PDB file of C-alpha atoms in Angstrom:
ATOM      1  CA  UNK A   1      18.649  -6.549 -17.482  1.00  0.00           C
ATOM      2  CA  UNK A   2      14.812  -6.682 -16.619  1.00  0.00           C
ATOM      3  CA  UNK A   3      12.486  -5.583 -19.405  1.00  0.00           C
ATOM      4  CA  UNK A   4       8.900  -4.726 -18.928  1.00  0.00           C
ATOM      5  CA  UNK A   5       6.760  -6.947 -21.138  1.00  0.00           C
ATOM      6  CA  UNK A   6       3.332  -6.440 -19.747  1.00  0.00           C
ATOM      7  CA  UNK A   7       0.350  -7.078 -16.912  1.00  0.00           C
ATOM      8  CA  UNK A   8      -1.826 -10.331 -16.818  1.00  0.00           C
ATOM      9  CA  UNK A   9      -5.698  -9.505 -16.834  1.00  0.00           C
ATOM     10  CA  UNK A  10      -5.569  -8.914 -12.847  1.00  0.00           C
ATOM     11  CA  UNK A  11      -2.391  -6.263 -13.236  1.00  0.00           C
ATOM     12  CA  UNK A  12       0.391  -8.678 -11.993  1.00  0.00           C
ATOM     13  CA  UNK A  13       3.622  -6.835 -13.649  1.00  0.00           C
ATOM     14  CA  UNK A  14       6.044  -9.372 -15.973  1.00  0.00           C
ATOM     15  CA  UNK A  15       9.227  -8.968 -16.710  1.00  0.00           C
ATOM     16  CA  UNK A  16      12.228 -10.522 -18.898  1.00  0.00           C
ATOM     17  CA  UNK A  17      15.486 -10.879 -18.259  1.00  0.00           C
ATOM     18  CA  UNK A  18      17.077 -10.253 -21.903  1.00  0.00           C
ATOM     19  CA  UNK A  19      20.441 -11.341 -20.648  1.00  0.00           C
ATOM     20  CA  UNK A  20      20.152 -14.840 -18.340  1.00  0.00           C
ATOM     21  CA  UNK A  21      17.024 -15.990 -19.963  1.00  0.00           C
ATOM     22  CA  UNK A  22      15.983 -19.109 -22.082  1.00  0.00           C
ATOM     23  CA  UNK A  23      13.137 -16.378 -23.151  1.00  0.00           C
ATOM     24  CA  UNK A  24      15.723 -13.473 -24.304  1.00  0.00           C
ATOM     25  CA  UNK A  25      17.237 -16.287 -26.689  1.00  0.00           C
ATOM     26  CA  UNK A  26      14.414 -16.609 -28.794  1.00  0.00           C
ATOM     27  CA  UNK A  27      13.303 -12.734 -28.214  1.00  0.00           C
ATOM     28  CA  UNK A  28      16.349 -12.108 -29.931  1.00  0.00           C
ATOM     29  CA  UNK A  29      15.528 -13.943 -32.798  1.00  0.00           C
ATOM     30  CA  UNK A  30      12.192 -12.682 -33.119  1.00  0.00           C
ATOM     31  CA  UNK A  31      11.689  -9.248 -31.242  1.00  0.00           C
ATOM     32  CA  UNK A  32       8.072  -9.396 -32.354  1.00  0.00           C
ATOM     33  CA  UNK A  33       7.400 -11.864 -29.992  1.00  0.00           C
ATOM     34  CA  UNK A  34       7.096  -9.420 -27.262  1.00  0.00           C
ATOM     35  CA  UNK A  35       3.789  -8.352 -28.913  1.00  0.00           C
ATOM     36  CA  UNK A  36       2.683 -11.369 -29.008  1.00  0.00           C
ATOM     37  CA  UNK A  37       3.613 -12.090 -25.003  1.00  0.00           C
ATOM     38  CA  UNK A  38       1.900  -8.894 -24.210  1.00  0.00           C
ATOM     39  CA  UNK A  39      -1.162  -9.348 -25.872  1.00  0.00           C
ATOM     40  CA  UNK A  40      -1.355 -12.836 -24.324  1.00  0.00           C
ATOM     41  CA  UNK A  41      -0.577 -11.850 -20.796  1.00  0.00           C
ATOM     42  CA  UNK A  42      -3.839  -9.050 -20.982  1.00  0.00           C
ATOM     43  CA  UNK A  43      -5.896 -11.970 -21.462  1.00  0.00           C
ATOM     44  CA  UNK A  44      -4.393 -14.347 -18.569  1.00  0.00           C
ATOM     45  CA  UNK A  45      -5.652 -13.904 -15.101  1.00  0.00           C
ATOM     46  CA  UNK A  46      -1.952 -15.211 -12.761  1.00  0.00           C
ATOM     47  CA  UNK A  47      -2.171 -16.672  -9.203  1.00  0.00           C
ATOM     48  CA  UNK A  48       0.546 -19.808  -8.763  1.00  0.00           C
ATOM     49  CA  UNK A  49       3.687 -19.271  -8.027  1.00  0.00           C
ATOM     50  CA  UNK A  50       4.790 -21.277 -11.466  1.00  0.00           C
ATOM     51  CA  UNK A  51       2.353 -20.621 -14.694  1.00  0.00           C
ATOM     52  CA  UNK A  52       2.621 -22.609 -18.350  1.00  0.00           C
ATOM     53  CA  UNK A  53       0.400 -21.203 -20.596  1.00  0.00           C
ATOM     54  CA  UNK A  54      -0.597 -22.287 -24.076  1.00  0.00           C
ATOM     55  CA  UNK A  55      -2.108 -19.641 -25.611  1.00  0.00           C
ATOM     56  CA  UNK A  56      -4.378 -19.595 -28.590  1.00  0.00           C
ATOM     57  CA  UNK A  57      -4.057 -16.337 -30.451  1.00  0.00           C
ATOM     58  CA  UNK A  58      -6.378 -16.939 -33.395  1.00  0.00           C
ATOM     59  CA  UNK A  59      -4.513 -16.340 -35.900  1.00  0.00           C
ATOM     60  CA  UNK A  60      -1.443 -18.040 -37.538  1.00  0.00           C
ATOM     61  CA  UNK A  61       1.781 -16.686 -36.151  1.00  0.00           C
ATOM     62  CA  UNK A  62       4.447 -18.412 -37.676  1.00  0.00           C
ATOM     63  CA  UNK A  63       5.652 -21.967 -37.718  1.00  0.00           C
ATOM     64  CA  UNK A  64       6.180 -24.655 -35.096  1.00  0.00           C
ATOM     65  CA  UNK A  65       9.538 -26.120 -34.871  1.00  0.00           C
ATOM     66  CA  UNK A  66       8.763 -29.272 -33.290  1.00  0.00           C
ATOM     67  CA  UNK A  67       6.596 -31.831 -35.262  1.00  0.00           C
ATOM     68  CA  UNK A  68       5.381 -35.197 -34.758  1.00  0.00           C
ATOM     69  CA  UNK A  69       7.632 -38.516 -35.586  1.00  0.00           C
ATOM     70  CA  UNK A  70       6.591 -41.581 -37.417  1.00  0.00           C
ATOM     71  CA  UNK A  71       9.295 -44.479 -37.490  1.00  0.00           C
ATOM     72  CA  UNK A  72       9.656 -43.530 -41.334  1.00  0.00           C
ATOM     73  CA  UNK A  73      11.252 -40.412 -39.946  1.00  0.00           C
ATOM     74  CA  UNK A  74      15.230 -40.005 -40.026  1.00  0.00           C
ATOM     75  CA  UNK A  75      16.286 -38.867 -36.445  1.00  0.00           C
ATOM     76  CA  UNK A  76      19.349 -37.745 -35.077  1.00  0.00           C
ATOM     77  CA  UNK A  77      20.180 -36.550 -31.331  1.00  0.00           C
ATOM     78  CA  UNK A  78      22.661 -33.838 -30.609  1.00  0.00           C
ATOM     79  CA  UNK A  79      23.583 -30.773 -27.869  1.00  0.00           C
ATOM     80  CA  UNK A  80      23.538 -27.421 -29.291  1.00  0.00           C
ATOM     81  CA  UNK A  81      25.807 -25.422 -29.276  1.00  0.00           C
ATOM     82  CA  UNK A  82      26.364 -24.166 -25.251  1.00  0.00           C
ATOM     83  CA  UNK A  83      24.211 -26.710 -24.185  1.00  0.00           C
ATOM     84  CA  UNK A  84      24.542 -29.974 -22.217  1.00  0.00           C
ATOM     85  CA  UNK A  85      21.320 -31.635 -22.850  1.00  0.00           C
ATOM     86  CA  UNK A  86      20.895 -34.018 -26.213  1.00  0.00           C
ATOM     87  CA  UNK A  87      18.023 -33.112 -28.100  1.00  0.00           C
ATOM     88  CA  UNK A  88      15.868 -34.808 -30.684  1.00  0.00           C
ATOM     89  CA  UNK A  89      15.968 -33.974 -34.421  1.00  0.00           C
ATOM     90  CA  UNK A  90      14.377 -34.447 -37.094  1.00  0.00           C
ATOM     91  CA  UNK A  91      16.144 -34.526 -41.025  1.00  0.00           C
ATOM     92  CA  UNK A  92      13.092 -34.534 -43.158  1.00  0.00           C
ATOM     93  CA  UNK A  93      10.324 -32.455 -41.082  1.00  0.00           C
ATOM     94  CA  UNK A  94       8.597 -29.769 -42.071  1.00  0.00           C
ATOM     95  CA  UNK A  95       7.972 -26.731 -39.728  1.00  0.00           C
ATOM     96  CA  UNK A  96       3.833 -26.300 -39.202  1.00  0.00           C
ATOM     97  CA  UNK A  97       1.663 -23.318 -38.982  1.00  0.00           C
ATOM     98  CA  UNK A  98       0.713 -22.660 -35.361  1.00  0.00           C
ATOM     99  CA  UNK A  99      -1.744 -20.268 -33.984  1.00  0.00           C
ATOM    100  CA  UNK A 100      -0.657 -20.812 -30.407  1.00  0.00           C
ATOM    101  CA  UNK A 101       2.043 -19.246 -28.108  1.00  0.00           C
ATOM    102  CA  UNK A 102       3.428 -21.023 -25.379  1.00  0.00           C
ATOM    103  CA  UNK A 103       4.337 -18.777 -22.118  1.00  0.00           C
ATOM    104  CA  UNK A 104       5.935 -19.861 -18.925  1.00  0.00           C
ATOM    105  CA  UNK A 105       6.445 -17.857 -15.588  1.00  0.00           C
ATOM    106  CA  UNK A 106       7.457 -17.909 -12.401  1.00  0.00           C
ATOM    107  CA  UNK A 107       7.221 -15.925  -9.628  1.00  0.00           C
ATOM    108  CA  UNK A 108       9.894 -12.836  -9.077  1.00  0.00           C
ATOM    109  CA  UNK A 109      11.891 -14.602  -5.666  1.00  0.00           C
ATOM    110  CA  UNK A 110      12.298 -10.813  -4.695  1.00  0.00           C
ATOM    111  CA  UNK A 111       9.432  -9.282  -5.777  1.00  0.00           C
ATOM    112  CA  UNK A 112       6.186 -11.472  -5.089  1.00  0.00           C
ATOM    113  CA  UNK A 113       3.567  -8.742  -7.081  1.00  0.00           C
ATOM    114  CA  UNK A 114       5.453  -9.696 -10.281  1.00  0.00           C
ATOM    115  CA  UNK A 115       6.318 -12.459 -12.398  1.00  0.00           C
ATOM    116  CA  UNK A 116       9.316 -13.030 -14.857  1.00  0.00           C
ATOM    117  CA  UNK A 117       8.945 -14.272 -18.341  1.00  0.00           C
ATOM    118  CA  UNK A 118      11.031 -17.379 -18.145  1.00  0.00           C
ATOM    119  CA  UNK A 119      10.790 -19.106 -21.389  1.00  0.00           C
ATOM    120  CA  UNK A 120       8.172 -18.531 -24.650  1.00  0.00           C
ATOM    121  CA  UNK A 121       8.306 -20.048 -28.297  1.00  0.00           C
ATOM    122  CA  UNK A 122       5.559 -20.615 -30.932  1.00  0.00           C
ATOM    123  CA  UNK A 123       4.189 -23.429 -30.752  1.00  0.00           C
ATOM    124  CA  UNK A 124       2.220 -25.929 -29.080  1.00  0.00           C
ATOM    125  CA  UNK A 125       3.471 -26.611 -24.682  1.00  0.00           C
ATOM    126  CA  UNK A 126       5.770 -29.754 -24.174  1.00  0.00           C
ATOM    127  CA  UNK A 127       7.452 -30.866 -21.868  1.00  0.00           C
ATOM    128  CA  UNK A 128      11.013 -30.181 -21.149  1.00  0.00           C
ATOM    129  CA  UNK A 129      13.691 -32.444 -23.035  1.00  0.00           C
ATOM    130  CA  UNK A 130      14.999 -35.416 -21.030  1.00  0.00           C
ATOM    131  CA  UNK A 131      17.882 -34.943 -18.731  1.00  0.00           C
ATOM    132  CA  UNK A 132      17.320 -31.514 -18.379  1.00  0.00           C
ATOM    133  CA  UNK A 133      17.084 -30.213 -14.615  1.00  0.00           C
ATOM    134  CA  UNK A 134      13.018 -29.865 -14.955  1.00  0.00           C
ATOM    135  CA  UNK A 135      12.390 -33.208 -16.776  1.00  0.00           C
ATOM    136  CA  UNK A 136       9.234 -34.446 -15.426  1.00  0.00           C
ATOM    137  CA  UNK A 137       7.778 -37.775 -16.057  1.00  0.00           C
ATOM    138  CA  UNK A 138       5.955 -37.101 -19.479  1.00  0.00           C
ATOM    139  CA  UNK A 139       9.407 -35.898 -21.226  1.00  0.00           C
ATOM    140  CA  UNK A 140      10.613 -39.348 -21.981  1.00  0.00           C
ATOM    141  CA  UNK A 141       7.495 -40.700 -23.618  1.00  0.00           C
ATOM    142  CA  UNK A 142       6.869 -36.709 -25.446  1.00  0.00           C
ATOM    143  CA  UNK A 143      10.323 -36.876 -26.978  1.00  0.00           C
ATOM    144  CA  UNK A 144      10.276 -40.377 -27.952  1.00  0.00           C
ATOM    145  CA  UNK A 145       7.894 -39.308 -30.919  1.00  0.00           C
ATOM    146  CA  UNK A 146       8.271 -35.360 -31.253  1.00  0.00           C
ATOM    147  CA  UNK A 147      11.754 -33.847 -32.361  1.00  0.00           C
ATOM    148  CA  UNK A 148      12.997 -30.829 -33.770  1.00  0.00           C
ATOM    149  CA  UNK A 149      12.933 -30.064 -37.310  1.00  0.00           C
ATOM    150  CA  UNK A 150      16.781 -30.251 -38.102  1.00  0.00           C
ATOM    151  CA  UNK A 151      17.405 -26.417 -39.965  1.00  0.00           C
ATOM    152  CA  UNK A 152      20.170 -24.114 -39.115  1.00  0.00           C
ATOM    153  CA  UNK A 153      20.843 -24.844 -35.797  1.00  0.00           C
ATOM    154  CA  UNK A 154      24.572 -24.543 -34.267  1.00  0.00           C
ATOM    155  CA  UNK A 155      25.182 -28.469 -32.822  1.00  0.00           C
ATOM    156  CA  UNK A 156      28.397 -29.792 -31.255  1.00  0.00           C
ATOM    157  CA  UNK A 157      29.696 -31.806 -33.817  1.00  0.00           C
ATOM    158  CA  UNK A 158      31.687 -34.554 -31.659  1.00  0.00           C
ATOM    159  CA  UNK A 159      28.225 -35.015 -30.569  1.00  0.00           C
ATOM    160  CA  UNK A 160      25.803 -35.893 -33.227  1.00  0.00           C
ATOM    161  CA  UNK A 161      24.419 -39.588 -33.019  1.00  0.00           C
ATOM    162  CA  UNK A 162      21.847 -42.006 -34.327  1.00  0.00           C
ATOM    163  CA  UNK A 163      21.537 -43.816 -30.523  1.00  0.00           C
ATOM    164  CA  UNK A 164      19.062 -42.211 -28.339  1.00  0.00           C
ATOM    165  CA  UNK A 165      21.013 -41.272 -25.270  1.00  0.00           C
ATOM    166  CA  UNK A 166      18.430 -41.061 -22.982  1.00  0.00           C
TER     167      UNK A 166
END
């Protein structure tokens, strides 16, 4: 299901799909985060065909998951729940204030005057998680000190270890 979210600065339509999406995930959680998006999106003037935008929105807007490590830190790797890629958590962070949304589109295949809301969060841009299918070359070294603060997240118990597996 496509849902309107707003126009960039030069009147480029985006969209989100609430079903298929990482974005519709997190919308879910936090419906105010379409606001956000479409306040952010006035101010951002699109062109590529693939756009990751950190956006600065001056204000605090809640709290960033993922924090900073130090080798004090307990960590723990695990796959959520309906996922097949380990991530990196931490036992004894603290979520931070942020002021920054992080947006990424891409291009509509079908539809090349509009662009699809692909993934958002709060927080600061990183790189995708190792061993995910858009891993690039600066996850490995991001995720070797960043992780994300262990709360209430669902995780597949059988697999929950102290050994990096990546």
């Amino acid at each position: 299901m496509k849902h309107p979210v707003g126009r960039t600065r030069n009147g480029i339509p985006v969209y989100v799909d609430l079903i298929r999406s990482q974005a519709a995930a997190r919308i879910s959680q936090r419906p105010s985060l379409l606001g956000l998006i479409e306040k952010a999106l006035s101010e951002i003037t699109a062109s590529d065909s693939e756009i990751r935008i950190e956006y600065d929105m001056g204000h605090a807007i809640g709290y960033n998951f993922v924090v900073e490590t130090t080798d004090e830190d307990s960590i723990m790797y695990a796959q959520l729940l309906r996922d097949n890629i380990y991530t990196r958590f931490v036992k004894n962070g603290k979520p931070l204030a942020t002021r920054y949304l992080t947006i990424l589109l891409q291009r509509d295949d079908q539809n090349n005057d509009a662009y699809e809301l692909r993934d958002t969060w709060i927080g600061r841009i990183r790189p995708p998680r190792p061993g995910s299918d858009n891993e690039t070359t600066a996850s490995k070294s991001y995720w070797a000190n960043h992780a994300f603060v262990l709360d209430n997240q669902s995780l597949q118990a059988r697999t929950v270890t102290k050994v990096c597996p990546y």
